[in-house]
PDB file of C-alpha atoms in Angstrom:
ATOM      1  CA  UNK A   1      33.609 -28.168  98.741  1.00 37.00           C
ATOM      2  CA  UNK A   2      31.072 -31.007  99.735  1.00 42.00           C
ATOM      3  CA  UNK A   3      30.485 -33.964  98.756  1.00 42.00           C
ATOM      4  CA  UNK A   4      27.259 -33.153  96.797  1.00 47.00           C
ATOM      5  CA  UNK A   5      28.048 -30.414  95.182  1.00 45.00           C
ATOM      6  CA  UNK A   6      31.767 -32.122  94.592  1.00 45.00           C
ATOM      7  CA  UNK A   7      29.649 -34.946  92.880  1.00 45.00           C
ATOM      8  CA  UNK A   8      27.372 -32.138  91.010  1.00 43.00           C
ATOM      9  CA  UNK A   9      30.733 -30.144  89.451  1.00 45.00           C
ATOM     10  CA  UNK A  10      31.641 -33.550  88.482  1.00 45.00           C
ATOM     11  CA  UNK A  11      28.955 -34.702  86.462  1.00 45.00           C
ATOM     12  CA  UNK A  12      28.657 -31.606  84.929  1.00 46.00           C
ATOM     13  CA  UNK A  13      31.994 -31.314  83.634  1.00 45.00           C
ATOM     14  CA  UNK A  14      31.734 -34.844  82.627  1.00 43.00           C
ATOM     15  CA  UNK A  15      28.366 -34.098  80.083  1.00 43.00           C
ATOM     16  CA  UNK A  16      29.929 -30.682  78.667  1.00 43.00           C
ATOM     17  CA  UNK A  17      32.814 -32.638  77.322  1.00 44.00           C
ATOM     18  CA  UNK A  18      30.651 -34.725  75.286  1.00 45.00           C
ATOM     19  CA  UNK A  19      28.751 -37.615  75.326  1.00 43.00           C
ATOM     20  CA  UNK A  20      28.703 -40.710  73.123  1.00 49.00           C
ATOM     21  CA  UNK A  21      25.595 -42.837  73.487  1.00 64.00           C
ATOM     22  CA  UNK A  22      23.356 -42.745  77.036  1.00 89.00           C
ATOM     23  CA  UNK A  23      23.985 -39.971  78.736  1.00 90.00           C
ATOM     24  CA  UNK A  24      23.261 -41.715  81.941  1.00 90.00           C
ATOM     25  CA  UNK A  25      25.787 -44.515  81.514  1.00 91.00           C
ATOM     26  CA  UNK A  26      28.461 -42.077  79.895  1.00 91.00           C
ATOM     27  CA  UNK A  27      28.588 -40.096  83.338  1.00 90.00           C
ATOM     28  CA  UNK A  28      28.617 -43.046  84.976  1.00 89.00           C
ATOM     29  CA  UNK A  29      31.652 -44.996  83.458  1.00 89.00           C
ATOM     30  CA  UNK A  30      33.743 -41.481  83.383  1.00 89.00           C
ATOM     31  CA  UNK A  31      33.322 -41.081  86.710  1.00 86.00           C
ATOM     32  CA  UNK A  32      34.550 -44.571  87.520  1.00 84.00           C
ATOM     33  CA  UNK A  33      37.377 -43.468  85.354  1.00 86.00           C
ATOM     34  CA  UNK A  34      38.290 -41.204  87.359  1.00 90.00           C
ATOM     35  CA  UNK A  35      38.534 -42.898  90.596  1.00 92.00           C
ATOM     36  CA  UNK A  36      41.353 -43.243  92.883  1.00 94.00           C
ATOM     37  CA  UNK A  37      41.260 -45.554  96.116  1.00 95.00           C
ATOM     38  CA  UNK A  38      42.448 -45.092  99.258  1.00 94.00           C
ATOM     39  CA  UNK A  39      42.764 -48.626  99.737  1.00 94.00           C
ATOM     40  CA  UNK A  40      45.019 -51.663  99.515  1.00 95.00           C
ATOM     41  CA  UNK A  41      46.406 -52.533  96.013  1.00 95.00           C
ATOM     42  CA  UNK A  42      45.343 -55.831  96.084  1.00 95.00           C
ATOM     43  CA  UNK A  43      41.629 -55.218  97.829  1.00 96.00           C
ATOM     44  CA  UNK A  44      41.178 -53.381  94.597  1.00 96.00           C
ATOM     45  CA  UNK A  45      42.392 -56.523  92.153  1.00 97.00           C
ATOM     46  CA  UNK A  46      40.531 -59.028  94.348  1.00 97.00           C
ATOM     47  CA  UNK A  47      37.485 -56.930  92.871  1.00 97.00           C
ATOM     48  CA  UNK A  48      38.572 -56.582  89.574  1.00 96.00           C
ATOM     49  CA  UNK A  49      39.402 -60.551  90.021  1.00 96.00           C
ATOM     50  CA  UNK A  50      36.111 -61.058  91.020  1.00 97.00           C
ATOM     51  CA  UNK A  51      34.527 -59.000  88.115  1.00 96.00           C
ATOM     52  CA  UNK A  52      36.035 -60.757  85.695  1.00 96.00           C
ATOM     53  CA  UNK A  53      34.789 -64.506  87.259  1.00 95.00           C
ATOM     54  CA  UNK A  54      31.602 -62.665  87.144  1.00 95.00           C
ATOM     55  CA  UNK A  55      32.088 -61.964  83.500  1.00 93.00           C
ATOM     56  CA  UNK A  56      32.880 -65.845  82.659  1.00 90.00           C
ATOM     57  CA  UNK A  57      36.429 -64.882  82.538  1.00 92.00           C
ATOM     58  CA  UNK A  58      39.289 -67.533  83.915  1.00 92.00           C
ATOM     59  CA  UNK A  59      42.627 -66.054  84.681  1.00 94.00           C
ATOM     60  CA  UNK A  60      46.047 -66.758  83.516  1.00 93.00           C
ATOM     61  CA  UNK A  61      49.169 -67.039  85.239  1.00 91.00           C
ATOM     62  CA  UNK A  62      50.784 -63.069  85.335  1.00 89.00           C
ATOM     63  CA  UNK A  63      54.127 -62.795  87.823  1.00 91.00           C
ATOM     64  CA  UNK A  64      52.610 -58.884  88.434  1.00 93.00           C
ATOM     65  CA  UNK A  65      49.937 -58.979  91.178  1.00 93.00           C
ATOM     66  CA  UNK A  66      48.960 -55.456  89.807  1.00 96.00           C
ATOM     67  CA  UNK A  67      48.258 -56.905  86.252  1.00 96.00           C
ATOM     68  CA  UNK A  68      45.577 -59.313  85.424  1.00 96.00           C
ATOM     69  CA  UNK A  69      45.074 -61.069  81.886  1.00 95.00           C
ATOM     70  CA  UNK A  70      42.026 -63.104  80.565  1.00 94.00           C
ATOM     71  CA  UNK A  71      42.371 -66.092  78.182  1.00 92.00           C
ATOM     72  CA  UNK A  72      39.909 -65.265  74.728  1.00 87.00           C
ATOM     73  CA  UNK A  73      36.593 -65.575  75.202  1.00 88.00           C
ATOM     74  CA  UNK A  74      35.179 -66.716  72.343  1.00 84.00           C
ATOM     75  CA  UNK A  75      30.916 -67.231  71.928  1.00 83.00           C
ATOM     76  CA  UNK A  76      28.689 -67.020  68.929  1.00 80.00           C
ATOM     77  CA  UNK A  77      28.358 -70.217  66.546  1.00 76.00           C
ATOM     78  CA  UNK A  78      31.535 -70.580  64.198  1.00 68.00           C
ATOM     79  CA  UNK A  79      29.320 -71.805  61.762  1.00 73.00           C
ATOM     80  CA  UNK A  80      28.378 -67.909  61.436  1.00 76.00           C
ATOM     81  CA  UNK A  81      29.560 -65.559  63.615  1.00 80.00           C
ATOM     82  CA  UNK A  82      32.316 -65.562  66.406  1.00 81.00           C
ATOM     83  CA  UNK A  83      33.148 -62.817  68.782  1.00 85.00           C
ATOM     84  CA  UNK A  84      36.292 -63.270  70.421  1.00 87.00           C
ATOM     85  CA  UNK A  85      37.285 -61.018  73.646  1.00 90.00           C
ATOM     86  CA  UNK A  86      39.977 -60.789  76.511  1.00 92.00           C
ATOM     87  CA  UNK A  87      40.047 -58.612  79.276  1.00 95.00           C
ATOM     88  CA  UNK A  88      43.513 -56.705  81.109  1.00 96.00           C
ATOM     89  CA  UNK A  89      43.673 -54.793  84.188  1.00 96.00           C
ATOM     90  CA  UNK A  90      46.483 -53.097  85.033  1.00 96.00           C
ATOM     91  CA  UNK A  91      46.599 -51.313  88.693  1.00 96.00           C
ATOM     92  CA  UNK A  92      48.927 -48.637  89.515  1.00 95.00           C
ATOM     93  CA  UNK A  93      50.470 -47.452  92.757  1.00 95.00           C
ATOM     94  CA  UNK A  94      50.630 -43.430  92.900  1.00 94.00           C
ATOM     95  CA  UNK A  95      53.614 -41.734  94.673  1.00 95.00           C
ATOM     96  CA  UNK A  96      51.199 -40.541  97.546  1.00 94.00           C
ATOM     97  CA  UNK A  97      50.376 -44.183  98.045  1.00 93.00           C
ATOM     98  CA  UNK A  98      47.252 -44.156  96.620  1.00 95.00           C
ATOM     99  CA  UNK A  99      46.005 -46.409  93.507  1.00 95.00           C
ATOM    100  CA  UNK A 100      44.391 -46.053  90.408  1.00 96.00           C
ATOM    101  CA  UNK A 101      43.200 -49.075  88.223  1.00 96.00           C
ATOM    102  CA  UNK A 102      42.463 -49.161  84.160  1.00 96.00           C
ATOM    103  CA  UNK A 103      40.894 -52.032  82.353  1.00 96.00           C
ATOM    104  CA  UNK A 104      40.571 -52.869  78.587  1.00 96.00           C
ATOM    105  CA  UNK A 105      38.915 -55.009  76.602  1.00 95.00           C
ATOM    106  CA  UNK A 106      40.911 -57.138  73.366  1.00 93.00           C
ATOM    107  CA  UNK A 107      38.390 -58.067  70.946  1.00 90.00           C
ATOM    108  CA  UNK A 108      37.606 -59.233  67.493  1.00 87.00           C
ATOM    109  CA  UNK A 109      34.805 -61.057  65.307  1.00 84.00           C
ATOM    110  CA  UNK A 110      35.283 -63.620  62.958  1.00 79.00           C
ATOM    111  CA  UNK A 111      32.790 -64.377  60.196  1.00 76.00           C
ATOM    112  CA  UNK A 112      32.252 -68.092  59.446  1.00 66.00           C
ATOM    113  CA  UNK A 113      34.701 -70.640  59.161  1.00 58.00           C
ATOM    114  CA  UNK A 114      37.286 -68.952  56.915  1.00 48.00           C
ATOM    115  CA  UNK A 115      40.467 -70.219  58.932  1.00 50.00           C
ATOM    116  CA  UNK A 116      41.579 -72.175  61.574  1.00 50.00           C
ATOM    117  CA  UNK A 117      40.687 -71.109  64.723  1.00 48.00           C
ATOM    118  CA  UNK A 118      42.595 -71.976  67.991  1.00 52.00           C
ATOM    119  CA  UNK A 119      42.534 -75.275  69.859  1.00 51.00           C
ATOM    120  CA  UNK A 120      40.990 -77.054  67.423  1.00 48.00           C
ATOM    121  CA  UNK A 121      43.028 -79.883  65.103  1.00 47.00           C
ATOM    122  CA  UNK A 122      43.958 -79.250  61.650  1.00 45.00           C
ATOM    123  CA  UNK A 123      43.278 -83.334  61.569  1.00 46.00           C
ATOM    124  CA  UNK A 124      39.893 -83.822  62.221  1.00 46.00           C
ATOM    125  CA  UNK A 125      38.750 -87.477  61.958  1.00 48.00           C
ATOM    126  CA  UNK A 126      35.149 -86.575  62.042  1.00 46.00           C
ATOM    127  CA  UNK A 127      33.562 -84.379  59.053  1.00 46.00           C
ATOM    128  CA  UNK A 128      32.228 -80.892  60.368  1.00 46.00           C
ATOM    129  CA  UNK A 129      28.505 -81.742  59.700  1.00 48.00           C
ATOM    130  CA  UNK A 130      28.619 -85.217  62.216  1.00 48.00           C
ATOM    131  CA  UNK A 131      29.219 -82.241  65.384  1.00 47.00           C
ATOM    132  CA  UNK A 132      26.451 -80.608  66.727  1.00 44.00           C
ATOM    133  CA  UNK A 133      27.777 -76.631  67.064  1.00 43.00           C
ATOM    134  CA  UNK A 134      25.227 -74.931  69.015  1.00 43.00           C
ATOM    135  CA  UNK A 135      26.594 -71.576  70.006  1.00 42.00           C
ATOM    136  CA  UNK A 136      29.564 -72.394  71.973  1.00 46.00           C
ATOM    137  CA  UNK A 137      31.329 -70.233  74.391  1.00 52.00           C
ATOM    138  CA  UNK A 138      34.774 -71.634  75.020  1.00 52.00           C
ATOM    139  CA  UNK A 139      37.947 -69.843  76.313  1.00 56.00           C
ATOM    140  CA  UNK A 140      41.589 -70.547  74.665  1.00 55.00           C
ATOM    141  CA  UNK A 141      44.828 -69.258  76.110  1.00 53.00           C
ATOM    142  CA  UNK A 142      46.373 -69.090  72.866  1.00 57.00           C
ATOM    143  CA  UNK A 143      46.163 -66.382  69.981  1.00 58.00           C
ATOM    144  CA  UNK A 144      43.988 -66.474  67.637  1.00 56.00           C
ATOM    145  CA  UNK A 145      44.929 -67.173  63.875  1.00 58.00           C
ATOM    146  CA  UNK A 146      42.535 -63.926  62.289  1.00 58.00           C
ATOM    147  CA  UNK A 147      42.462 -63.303  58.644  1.00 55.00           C
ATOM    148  CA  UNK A 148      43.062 -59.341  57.848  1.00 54.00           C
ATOM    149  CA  UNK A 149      38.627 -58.747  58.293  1.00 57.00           C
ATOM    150  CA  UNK A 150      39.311 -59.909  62.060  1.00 66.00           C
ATOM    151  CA  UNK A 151      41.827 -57.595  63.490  1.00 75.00           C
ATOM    152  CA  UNK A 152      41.523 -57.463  67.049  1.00 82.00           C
ATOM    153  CA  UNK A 153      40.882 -53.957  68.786  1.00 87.00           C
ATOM    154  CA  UNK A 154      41.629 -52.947  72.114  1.00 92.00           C
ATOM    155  CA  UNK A 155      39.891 -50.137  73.546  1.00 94.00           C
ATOM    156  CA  UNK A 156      39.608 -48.748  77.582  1.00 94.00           C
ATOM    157  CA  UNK A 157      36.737 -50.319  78.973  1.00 95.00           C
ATOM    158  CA  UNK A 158      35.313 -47.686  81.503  1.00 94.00           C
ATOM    159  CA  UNK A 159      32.420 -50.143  82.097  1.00 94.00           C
ATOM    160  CA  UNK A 160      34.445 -52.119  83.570  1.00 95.00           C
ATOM    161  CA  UNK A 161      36.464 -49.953  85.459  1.00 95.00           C
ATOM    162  CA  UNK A 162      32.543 -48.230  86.623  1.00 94.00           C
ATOM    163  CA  UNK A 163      31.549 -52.120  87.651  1.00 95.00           C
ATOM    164  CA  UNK A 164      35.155 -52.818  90.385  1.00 95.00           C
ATOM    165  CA  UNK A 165      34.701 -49.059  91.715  1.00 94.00           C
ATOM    166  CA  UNK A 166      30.647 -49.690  92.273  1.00 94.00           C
ATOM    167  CA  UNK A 167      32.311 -53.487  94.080  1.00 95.00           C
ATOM    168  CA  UNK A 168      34.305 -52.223  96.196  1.00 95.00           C
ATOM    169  CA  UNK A 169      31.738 -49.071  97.409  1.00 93.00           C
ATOM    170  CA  UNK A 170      28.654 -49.672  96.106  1.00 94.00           C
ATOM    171  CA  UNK A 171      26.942 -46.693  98.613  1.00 95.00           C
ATOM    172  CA  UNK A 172      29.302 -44.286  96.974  1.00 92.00           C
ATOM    173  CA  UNK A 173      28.350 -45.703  93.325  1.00 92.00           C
ATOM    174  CA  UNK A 174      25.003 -45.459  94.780  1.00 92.00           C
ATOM    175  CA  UNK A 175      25.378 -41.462  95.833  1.00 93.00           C
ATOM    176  CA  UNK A 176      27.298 -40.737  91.908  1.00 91.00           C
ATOM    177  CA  UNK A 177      23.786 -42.496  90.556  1.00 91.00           C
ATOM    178  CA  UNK A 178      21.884 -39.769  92.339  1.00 93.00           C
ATOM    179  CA  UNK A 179      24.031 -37.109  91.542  1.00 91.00           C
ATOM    180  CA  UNK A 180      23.769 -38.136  87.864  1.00 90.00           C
ATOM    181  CA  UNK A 181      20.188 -38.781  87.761  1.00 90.00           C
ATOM    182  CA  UNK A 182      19.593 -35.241  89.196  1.00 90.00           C
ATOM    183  CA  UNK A 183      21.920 -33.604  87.216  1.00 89.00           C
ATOM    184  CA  UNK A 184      20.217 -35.580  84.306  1.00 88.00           C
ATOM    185  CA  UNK A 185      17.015 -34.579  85.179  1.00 89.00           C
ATOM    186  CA  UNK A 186      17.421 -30.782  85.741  1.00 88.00           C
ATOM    187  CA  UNK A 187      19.652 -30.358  82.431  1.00 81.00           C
ATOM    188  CA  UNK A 188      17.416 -32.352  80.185  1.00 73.00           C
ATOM    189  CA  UNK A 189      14.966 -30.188  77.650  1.00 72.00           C
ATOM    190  CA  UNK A 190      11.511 -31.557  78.511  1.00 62.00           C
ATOM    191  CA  UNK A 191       9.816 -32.957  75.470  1.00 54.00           C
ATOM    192  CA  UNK A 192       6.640 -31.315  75.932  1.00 49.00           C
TER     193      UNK A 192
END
């Protein structure tokens, strides 16, 4: 099979299985789900390293070289609104020697100031008006302290795992965005 019409029976299998949202981006982060490199183990995390720096995300200390782990994220004003996020990606070796990669995303939102939040003193020798709080975006190594509304989630973030695949090969990525745009094109009911 070539490579185009490889790419082709991809994408179409991809869109009959269903597609939540853009159809366009859905192809896209499947297929990057479905990736697996022929390359060094850690070429791959350098670019999932260097997605996440991209991202505003600082690294913490992980004694796996095939796992990486985000402090949270946190932006929005806490007056309000806070949306708190932290990223994982795990890489795993496959017994042929080749590697696959899967990243997820923590996250959480925390309406208003209805608890403590992280990193910040219980003591406060300043009142809570005399501090501007202009939409901050900080990033705390520690848990946060969420009431029951402000369970974090975790969910696969194929995005993500789409954005290091497109790093590391972007004239591949760039041949898949063809594929998909053609397959997209001739498959789509004109509106007329």
């Amino acid at each position: 099979m070539t490579t185009k019409h490889g790419l082709v029976a991809l994408v179409g299998a991809l869109l009959i299985t269903g597609c939540a949202g853009s159809p366009r981006k859905t192809l896209l982060e499947r297929t990057g789900s479905l990736v697996v490199y022929d390359l060094p183990a850690q070429q791959v995390m350098a670019a999932a390293e260097a997605e996440l720096g991209a991202r505003g995300y600082a690294l913490l200390p992980s004694t796996d070289p095939l796992f990486l782990q985000t402090p949270w994220k946190i932006s929005g004003n806490f007056d309000v609104w806070s949306a708190w996020s932290r990223r994982y990606v795990e890489g795993h070796k496959l017994p042929d020697g080749r590697f696959v990669v899967r990243a997820y995303e923590m996250a959480a939102n925390t309406p208003a100031r209805t608890q403590l939040l992280p990193g910040f003193s219980a003591t406060v020798h300043v009142a809570p008006e005399e501090q501007p709080n202009t939409t901050p975006t900080v990033l705390l190594a520690t848990d946060p302290v969420m009431g029951r509304s402000a369970r974090p989630v975790i969910r696969r973030d194929l995005a993500f795992e789409w954005a290091i695949m497109e790093r590391l090969n972007p004239e591949f990525a760039g041949r898949v965005k063809e594929q998909v745009d053609y397959y997209l094109a001739q498959n789509t009911p004109s509106t007329r």
